[in-house]
Tab-separated table of C-alpha atoms (C1' of nucleotides) in Angstrom:
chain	number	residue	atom	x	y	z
A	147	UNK	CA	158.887	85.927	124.360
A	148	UNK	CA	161.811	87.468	123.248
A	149	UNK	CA	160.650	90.826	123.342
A	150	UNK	CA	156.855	92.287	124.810
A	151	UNK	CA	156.246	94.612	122.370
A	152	UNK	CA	153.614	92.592	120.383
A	153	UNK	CA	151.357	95.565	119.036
A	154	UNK	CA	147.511	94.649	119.695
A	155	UNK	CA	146.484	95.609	115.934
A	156	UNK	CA	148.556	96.627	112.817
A	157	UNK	CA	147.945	99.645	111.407
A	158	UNK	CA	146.745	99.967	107.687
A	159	UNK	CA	146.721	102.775	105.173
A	160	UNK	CA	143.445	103.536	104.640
A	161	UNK	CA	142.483	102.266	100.940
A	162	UNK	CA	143.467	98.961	102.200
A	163	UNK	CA	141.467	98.874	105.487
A	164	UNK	CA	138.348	100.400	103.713
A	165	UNK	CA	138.557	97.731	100.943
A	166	UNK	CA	139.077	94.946	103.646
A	167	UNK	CA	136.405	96.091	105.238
A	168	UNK	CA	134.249	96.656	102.047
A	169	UNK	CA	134.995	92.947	101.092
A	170	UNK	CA	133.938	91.458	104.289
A	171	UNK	CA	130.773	93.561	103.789
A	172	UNK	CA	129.900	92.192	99.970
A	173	UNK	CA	130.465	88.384	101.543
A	174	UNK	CA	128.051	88.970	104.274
A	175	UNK	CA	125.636	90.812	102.260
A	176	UNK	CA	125.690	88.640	99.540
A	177	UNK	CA	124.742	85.438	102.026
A	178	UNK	CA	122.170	86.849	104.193
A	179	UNK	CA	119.562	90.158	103.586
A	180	UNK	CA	120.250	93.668	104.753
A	181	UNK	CA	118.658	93.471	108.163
A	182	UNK	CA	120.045	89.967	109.013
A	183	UNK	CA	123.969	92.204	108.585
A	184	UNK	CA	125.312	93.441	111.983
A	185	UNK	CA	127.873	96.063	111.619
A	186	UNK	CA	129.357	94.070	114.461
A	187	UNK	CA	128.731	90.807	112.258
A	188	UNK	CA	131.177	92.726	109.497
A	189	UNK	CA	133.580	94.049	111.792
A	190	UNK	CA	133.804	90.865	113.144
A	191	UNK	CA	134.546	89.136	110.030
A	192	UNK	CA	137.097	92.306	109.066
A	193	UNK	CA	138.670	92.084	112.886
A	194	UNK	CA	138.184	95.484	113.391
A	195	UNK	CA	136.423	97.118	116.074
A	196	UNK	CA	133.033	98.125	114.939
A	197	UNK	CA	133.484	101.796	115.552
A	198	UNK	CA	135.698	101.413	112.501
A	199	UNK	CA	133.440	100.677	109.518
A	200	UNK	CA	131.347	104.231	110.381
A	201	UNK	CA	134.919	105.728	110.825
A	202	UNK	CA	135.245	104.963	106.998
A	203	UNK	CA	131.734	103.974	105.343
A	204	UNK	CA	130.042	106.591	107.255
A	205	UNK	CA	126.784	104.431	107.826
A	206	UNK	CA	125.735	101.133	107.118
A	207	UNK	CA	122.995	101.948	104.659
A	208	UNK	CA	126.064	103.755	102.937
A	209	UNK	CA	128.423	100.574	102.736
A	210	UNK	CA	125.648	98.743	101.806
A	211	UNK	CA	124.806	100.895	98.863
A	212	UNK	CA	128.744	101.069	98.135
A	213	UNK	CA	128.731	97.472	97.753
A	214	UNK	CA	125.394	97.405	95.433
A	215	UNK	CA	127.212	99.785	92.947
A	216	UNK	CA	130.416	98.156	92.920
A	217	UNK	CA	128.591	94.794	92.470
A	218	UNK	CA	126.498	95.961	89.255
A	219	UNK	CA	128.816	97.839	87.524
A	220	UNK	CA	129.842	95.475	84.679
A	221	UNK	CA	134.033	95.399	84.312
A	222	UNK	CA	135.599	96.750	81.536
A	223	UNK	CA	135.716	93.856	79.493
A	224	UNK	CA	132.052	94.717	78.342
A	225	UNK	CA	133.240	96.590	75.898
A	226	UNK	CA	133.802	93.260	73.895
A	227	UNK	CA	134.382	93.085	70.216
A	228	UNK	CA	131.610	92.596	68.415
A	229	UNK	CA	131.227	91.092	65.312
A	230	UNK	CA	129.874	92.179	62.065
A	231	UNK	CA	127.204	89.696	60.037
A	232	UNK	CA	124.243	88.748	59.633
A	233	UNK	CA	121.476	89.606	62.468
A	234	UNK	CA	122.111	86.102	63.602
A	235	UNK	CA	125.376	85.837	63.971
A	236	UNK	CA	125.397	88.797	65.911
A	237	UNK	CA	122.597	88.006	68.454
A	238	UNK	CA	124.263	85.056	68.998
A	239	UNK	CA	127.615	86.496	69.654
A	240	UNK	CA	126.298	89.017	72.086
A	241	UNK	CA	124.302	86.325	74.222
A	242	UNK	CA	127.531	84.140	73.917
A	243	UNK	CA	129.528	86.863	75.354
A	244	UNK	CA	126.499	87.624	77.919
A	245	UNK	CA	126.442	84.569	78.931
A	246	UNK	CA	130.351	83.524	79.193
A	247	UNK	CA	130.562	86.993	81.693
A	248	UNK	CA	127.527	86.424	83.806
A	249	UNK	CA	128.800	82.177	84.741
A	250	UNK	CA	132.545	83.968	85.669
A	251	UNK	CA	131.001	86.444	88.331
A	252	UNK	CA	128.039	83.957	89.117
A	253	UNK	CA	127.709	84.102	92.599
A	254	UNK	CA	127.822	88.341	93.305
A	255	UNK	CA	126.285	88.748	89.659
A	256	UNK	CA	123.273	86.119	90.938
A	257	UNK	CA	122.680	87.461	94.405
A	258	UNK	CA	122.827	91.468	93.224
A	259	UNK	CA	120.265	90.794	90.503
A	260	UNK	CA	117.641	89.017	93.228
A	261	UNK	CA	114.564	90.279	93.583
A	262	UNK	CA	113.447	91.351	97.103
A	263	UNK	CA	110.019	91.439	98.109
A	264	UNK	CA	108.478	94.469	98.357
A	265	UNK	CA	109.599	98.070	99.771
A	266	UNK	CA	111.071	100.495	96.900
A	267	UNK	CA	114.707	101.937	97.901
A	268	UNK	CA	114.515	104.632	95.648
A	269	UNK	CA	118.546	104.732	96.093
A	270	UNK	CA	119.114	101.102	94.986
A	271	UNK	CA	116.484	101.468	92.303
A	272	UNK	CA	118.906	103.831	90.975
A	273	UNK	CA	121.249	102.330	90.767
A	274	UNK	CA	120.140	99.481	89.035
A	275	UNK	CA	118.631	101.534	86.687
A	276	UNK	CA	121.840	103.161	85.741
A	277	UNK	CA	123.254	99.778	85.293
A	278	UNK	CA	120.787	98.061	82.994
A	279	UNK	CA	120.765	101.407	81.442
A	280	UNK	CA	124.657	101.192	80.500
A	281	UNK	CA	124.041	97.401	79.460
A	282	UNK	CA	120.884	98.475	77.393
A	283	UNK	CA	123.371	101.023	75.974
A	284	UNK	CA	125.677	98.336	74.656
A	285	UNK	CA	123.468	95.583	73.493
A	286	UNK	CA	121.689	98.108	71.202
A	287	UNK	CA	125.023	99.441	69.658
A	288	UNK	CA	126.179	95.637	69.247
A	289	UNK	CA	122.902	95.592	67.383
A	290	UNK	CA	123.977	98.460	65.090
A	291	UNK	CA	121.819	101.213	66.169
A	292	UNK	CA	122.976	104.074	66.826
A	293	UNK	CA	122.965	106.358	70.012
A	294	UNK	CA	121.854	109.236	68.130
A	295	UNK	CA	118.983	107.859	67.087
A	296	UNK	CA	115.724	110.150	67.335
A	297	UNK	CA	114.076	107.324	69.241
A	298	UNK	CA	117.323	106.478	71.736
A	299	UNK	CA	114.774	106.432	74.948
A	300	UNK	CA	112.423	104.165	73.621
A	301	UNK	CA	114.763	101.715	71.895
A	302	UNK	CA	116.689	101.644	75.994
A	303	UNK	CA	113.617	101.171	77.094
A	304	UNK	CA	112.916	98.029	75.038
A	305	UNK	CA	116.516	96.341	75.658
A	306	UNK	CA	115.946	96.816	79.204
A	307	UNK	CA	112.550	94.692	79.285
A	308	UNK	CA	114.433	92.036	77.436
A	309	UNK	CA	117.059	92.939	79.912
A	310	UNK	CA	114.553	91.283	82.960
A	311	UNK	CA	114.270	88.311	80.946
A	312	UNK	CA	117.383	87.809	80.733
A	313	UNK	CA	118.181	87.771	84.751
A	314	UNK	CA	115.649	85.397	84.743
A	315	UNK	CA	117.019	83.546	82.537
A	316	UNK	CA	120.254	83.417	84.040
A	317	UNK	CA	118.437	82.850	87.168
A	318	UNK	CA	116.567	78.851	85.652
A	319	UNK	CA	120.037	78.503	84.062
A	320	UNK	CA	122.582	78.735	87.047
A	321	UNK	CA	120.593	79.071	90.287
A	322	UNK	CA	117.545	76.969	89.625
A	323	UNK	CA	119.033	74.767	87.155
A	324	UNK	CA	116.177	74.092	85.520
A	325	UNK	CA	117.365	75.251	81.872
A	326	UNK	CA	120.561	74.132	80.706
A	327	UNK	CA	123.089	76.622	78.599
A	328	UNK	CA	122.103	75.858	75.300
A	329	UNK	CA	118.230	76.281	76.056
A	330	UNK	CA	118.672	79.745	78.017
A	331	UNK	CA	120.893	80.191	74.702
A	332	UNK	CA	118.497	79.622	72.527
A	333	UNK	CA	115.725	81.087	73.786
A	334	UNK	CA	117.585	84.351	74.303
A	335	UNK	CA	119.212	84.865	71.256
A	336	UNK	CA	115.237	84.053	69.675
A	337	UNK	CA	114.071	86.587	71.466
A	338	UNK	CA	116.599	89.211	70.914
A	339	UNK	CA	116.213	88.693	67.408
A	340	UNK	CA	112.452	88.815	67.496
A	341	UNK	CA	112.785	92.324	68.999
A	342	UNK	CA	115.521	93.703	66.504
A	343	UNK	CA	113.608	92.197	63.276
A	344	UNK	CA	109.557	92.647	64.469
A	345	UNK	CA	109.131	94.661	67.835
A	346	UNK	CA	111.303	97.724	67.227
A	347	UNK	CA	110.295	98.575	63.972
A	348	UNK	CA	106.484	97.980	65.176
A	349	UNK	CA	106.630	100.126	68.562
A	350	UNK	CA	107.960	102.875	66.519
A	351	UNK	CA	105.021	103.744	64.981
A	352	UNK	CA	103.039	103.971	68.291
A	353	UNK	CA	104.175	106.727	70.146
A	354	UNK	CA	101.457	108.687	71.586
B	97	UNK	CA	81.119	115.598	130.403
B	98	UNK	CA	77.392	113.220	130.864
B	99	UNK	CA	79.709	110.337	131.346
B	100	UNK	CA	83.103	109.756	132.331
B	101	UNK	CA	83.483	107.056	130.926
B	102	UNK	CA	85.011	107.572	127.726
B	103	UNK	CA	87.207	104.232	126.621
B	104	UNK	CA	90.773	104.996	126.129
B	105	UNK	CA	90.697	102.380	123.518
B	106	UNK	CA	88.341	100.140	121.638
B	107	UNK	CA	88.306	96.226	121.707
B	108	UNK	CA	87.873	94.565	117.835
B	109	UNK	CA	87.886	90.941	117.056
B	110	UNK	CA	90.835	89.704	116.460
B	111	UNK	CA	90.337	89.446	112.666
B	112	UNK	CA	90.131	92.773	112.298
B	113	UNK	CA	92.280	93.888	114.247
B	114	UNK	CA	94.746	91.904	112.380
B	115	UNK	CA	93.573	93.250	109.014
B	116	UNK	CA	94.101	96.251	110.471
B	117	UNK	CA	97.490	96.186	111.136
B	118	UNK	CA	98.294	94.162	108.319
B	119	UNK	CA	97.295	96.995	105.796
B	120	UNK	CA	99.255	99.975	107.772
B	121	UNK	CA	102.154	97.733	107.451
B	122	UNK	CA	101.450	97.151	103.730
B	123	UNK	CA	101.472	100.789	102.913
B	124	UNK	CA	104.524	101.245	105.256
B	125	UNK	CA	106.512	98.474	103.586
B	126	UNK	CA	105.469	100.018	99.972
B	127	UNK	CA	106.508	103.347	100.556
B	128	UNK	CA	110.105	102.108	102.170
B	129	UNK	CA	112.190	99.476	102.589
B	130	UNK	CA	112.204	97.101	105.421
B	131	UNK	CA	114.980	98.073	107.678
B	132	UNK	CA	113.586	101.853	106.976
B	133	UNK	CA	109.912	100.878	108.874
B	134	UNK	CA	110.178	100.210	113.049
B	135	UNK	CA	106.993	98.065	114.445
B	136	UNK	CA	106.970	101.481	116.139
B	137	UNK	CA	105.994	103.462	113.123
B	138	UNK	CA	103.322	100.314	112.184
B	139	UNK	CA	102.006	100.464	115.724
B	140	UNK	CA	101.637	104.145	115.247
B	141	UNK	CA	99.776	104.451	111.830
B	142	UNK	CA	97.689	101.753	112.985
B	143	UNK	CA	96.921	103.619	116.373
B	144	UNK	CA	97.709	100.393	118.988
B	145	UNK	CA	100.615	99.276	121.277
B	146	UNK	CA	103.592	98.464	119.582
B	147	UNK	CA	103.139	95.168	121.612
B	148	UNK	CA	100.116	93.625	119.804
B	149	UNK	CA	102.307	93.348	116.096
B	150	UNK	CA	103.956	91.046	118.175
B	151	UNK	CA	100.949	89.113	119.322
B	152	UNK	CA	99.311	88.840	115.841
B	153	UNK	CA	102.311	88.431	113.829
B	154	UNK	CA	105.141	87.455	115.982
B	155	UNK	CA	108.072	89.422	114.645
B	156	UNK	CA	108.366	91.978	112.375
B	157	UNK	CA	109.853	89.866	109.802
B	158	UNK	CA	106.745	87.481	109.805
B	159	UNK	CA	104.273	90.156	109.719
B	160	UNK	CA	106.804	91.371	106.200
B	161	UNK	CA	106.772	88.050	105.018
B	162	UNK	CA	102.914	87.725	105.263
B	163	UNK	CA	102.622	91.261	103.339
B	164	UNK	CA	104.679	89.637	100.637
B	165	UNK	CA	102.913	86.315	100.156
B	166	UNK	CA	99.322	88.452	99.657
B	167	UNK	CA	100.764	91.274	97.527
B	168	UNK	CA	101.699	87.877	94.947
B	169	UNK	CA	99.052	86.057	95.439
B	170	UNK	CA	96.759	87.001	92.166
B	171	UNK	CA	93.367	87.618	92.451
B	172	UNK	CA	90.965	84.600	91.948
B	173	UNK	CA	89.510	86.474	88.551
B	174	UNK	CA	93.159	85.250	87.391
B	175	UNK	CA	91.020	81.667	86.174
B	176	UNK	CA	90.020	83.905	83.135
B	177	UNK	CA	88.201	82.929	80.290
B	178	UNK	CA	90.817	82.000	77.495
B	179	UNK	CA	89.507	82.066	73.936
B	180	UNK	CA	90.040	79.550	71.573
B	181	UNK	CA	91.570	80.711	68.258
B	182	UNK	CA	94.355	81.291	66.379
B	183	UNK	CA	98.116	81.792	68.198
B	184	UNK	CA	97.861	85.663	67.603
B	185	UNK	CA	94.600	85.331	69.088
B	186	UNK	CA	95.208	83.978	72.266
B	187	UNK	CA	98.684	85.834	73.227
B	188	UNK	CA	97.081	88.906	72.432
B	189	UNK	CA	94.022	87.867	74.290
B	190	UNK	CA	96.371	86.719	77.414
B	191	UNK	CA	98.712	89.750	77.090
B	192	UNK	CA	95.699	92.465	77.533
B	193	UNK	CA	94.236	90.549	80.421
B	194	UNK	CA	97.108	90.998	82.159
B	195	UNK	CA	98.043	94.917	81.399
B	196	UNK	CA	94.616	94.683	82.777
B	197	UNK	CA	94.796	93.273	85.691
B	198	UNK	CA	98.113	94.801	86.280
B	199	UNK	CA	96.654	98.080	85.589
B	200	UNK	CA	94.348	98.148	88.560
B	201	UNK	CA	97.157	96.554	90.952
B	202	UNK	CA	99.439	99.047	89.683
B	203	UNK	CA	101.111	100.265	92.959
B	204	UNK	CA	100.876	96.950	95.146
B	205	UNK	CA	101.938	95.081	92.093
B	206	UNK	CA	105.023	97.261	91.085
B	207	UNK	CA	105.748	97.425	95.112
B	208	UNK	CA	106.002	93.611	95.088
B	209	UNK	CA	108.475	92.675	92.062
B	210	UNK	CA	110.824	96.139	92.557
B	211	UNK	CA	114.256	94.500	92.986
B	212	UNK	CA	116.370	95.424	95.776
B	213	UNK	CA	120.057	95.530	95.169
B	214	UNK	CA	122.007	92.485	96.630
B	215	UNK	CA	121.426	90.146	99.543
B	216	UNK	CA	119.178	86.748	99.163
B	217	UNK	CA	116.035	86.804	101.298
B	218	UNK	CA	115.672	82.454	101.098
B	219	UNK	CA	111.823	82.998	102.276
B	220	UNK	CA	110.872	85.773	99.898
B	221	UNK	CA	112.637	84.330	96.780
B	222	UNK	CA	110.571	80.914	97.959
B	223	UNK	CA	107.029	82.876	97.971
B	224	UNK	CA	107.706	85.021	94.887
B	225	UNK	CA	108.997	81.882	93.218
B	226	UNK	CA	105.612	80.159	93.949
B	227	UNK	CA	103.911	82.915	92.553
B	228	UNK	CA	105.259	82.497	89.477
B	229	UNK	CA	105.133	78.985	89.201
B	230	UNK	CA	101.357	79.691	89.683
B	231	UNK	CA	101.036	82.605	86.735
B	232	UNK	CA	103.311	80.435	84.440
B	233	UNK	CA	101.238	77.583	84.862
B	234	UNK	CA	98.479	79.487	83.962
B	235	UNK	CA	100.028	81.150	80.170
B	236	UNK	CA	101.103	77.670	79.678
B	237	UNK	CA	96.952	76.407	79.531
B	238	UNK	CA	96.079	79.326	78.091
B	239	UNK	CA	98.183	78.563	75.280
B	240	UNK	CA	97.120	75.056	74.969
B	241	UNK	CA	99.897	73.380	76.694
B	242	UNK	CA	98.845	70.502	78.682
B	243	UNK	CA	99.646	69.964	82.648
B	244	UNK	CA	100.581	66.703	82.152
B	245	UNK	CA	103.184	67.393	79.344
B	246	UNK	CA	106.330	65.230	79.994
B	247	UNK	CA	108.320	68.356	80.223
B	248	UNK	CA	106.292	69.999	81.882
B	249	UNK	CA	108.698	71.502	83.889
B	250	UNK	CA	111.431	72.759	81.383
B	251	UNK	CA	107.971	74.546	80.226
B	252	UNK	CA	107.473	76.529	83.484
B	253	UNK	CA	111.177	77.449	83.437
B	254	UNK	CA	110.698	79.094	80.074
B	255	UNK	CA	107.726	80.748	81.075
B	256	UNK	CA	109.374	82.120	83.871
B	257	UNK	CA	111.720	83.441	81.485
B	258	UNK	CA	109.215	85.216	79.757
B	259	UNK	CA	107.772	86.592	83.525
B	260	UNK	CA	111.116	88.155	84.351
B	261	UNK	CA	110.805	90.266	81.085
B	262	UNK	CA	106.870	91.002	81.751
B	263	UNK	CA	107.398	92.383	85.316
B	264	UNK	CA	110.473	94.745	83.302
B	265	UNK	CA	107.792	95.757	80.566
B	266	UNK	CA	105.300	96.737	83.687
B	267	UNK	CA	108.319	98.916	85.229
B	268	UNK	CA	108.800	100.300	81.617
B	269	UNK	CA	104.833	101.231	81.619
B	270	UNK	CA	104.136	102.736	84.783
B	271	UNK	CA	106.161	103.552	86.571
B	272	UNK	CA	109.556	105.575	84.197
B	273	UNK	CA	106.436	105.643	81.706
B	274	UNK	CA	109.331	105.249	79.008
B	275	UNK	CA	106.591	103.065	76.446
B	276	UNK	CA	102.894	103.126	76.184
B	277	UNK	CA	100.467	100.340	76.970
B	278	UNK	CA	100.476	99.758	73.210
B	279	UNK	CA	104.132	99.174	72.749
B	280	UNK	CA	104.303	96.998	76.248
B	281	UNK	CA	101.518	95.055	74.599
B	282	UNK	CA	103.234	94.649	71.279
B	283	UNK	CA	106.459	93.772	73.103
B	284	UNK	CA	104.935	91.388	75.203
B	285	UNK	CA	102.935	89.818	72.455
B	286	UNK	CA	105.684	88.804	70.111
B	287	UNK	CA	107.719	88.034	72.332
B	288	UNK	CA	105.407	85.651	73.763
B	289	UNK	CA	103.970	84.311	70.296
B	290	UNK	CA	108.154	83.071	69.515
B	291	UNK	CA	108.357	81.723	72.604
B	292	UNK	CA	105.794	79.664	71.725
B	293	UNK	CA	105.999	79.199	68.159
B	294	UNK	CA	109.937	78.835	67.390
B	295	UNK	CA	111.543	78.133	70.796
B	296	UNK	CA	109.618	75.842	72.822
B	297	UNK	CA	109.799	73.360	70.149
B	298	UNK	CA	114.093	73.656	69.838
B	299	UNK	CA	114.452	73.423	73.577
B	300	UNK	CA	112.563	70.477	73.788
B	301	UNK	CA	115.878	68.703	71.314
B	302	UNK	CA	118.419	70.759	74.030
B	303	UNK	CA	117.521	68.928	76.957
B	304	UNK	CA	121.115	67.040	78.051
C	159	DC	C1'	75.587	95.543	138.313
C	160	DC	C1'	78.915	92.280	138.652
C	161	DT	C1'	82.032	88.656	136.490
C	162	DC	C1'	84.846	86.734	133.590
C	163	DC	C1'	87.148	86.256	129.140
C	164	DT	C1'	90.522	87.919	126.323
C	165	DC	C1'	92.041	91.772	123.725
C	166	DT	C1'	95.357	95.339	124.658
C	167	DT	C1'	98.680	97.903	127.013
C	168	DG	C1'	103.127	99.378	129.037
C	169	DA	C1'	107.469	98.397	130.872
C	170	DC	C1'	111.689	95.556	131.010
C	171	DA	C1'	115.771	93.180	128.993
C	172	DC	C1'	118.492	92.856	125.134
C	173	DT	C1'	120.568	94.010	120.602
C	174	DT	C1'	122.118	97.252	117.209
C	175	DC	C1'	123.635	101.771	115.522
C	176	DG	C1'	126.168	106.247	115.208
C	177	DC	C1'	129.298	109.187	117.766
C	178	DC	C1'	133.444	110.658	119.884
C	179	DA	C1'	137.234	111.139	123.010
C	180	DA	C1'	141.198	108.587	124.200
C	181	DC	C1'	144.781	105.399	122.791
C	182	DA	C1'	148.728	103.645	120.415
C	183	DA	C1'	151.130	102.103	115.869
C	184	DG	C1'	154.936	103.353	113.504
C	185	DC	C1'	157.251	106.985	110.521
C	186	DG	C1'	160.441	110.954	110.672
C	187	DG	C1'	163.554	114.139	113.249
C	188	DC	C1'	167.244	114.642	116.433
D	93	DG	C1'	168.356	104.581	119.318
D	94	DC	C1'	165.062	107.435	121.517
D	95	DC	C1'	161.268	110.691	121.152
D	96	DG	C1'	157.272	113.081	119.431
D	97	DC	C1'	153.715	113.713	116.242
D	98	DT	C1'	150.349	112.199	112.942
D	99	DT	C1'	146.422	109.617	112.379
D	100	DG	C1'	144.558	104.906	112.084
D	101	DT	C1'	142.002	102.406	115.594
D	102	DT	C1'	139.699	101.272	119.710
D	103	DG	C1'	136.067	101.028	123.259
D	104	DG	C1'	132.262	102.721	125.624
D	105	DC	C1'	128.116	105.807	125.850
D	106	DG	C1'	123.319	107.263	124.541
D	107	DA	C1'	119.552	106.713	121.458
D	108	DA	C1'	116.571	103.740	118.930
D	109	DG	C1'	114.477	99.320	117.791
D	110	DT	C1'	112.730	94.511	118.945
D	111	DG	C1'	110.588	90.558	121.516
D	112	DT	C1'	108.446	89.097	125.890
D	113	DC	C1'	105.252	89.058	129.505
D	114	DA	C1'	102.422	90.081	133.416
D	115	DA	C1'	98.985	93.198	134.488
D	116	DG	C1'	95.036	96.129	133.044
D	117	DA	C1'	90.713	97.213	130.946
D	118	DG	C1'	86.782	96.684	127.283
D	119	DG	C1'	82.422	94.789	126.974
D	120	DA	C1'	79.324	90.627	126.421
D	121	DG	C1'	76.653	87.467	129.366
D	122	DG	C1'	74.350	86.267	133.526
DNA sequence: CCTCCTCTTGACACTTCGCCAACAAGCGGC
DNA sequence: GCCGCTTGTTGGCGAAGTGTCAAGAGGAGG
């Protein structure tokens, strides 16, 4: 007690509070679903007065969605070397390198990829689809096509099929556990070959 | 003006009255997402007290969670016939049965595996998991796998795989209509023809 | 026509959300 | 070292949504 001038709160600059506060949100949103998130819950959890988090997010929806976007967009490491070789050696490289990125962020990378039941968020759908888009984007160059190919659109839309197999994949492999590394591995990198050698060359020829 | 005596509201049997409410809330939930549709706006589209969702269904969630289960559940027609015949034969068979029945779904169906951004739902990911347990069982017969198989299991898994990149192909079809129904099909039917040609039979030799 | 069963309503208590005016932390001037 | 101003932060209000429950009314049966 030597002096009574303990201040109630400390004040932050603002990046700082917002990203406190954004952090608090991703752990709460990535444990429970949207509606089961208070903004008192996240306040709480930030020790901030609830009034707060609209002061700097706005609305909930919108720190939600913040935290969606943040969570999907891959880190700057994706743009990985990739090796030159045979078709093999470079499937195999780029599911290696998927698959070494995806068990680092786990946990966010898991819950952001779950599928929810049903009700389309045409904002979040967005999103994602900008996301898998970017991926798409980088698998096929790995794969030595080129983004000026005539048939660009079709070729993204391909990778990003084989793109939903391979959250579920991930999804047996670390969540379910029911497929070990080397198995999601293998049937992957099959696959990924199958549609670089077979499919692609195939669907070109049957555009309406 | 014969009679005054004009009902202010009509009594149904309880079956149908829940029907009733169950489909407004079906179309509700497909058009937005959860936290987006109030029991108010059910009540309303469905023309009763915002009280009797409560009596049929409990709580809103329950009433969502019901929606769900029957927008996954496939139709009984999903026993199909499978033909006997060579590999080729029977993916293609299986793969055009189900752009078929897909096709007729469409909007329910595409409602029902859109992913929503982040945030684990424990009770949705349980009924949409069953759901494909139940469809993967089914590829597995129709491509000759037996129930009983001693890894049986590690089978499913794979399959499920396989579903994750299906439901993507279906997104791909129609609804950003970036490939045709003959690409999806060619897609899907390689794909699924490796799976079970080349990499069912090197996971089995993974297993730790 | 009256009675009773039960389907249905409407209101109450409680939680959550967005808004905003008032408060105070703490840096800069004197 | 004290004071004043900027602005980060609080706390409470009003609107909206949810679950509960006792009371009300449709309509079949006697």
């Amino acid at each position: 007690m030597t002096a009574g001038s303990a201040p109630k709160w400390r004040r932050l600059e603002p990046d700082e509070r917002r990203e406190q506060i954004f952090t608090c949100a991703a752990e709460l949103f990535g444990e429970r679903p949207y509606a089961a998130v208070s903004t008192g819950d996240i306040a709480a959890r930030a020790g901030v007065a609830r009034g707060l988090i609209n002061h700097y997010f706005g609305t909930k929806r919108e720190l939600y969605l913040a935290v969606v976007r943040r969570a999907l967009t891959l880190p700057p490491s994706a743009v990985a070397t990739l090796p030159d070789g045979s078709l093999t050696e470079r499937t195999d490289a780029a599911v290696d390198w998927f698959l070494d990125m995806v068990s680092k962020q786990q946990k966010t990378w898991l819950a952001a990829i779950t599928p929810e039941g049903i009700g389309r968020d045409e904002e979040v759908e967005r999103i994602l689809d900008e996301a898998d888009r970017e991926a798409a984007g980088l698998v096929l160059e790995a794969m030595g096509f080129d983004r000026g190919d005539e048939r660009w659109e079709q070729l993204i839309a391909i990778v990003r099929t084989y793109a939903g197999m391979v959250k579920a994949a991930s999804r047996e492999w670390l969540d379910r556990e029911t497929l070990n590394r080397g198995q999601v591995h293998t049937v992957l990198s099959h696959v990924l070959r199958t549609l670089v050698a077979d499919v692609i060359p195939r669907a070109r020829n049957q555009s309406e």
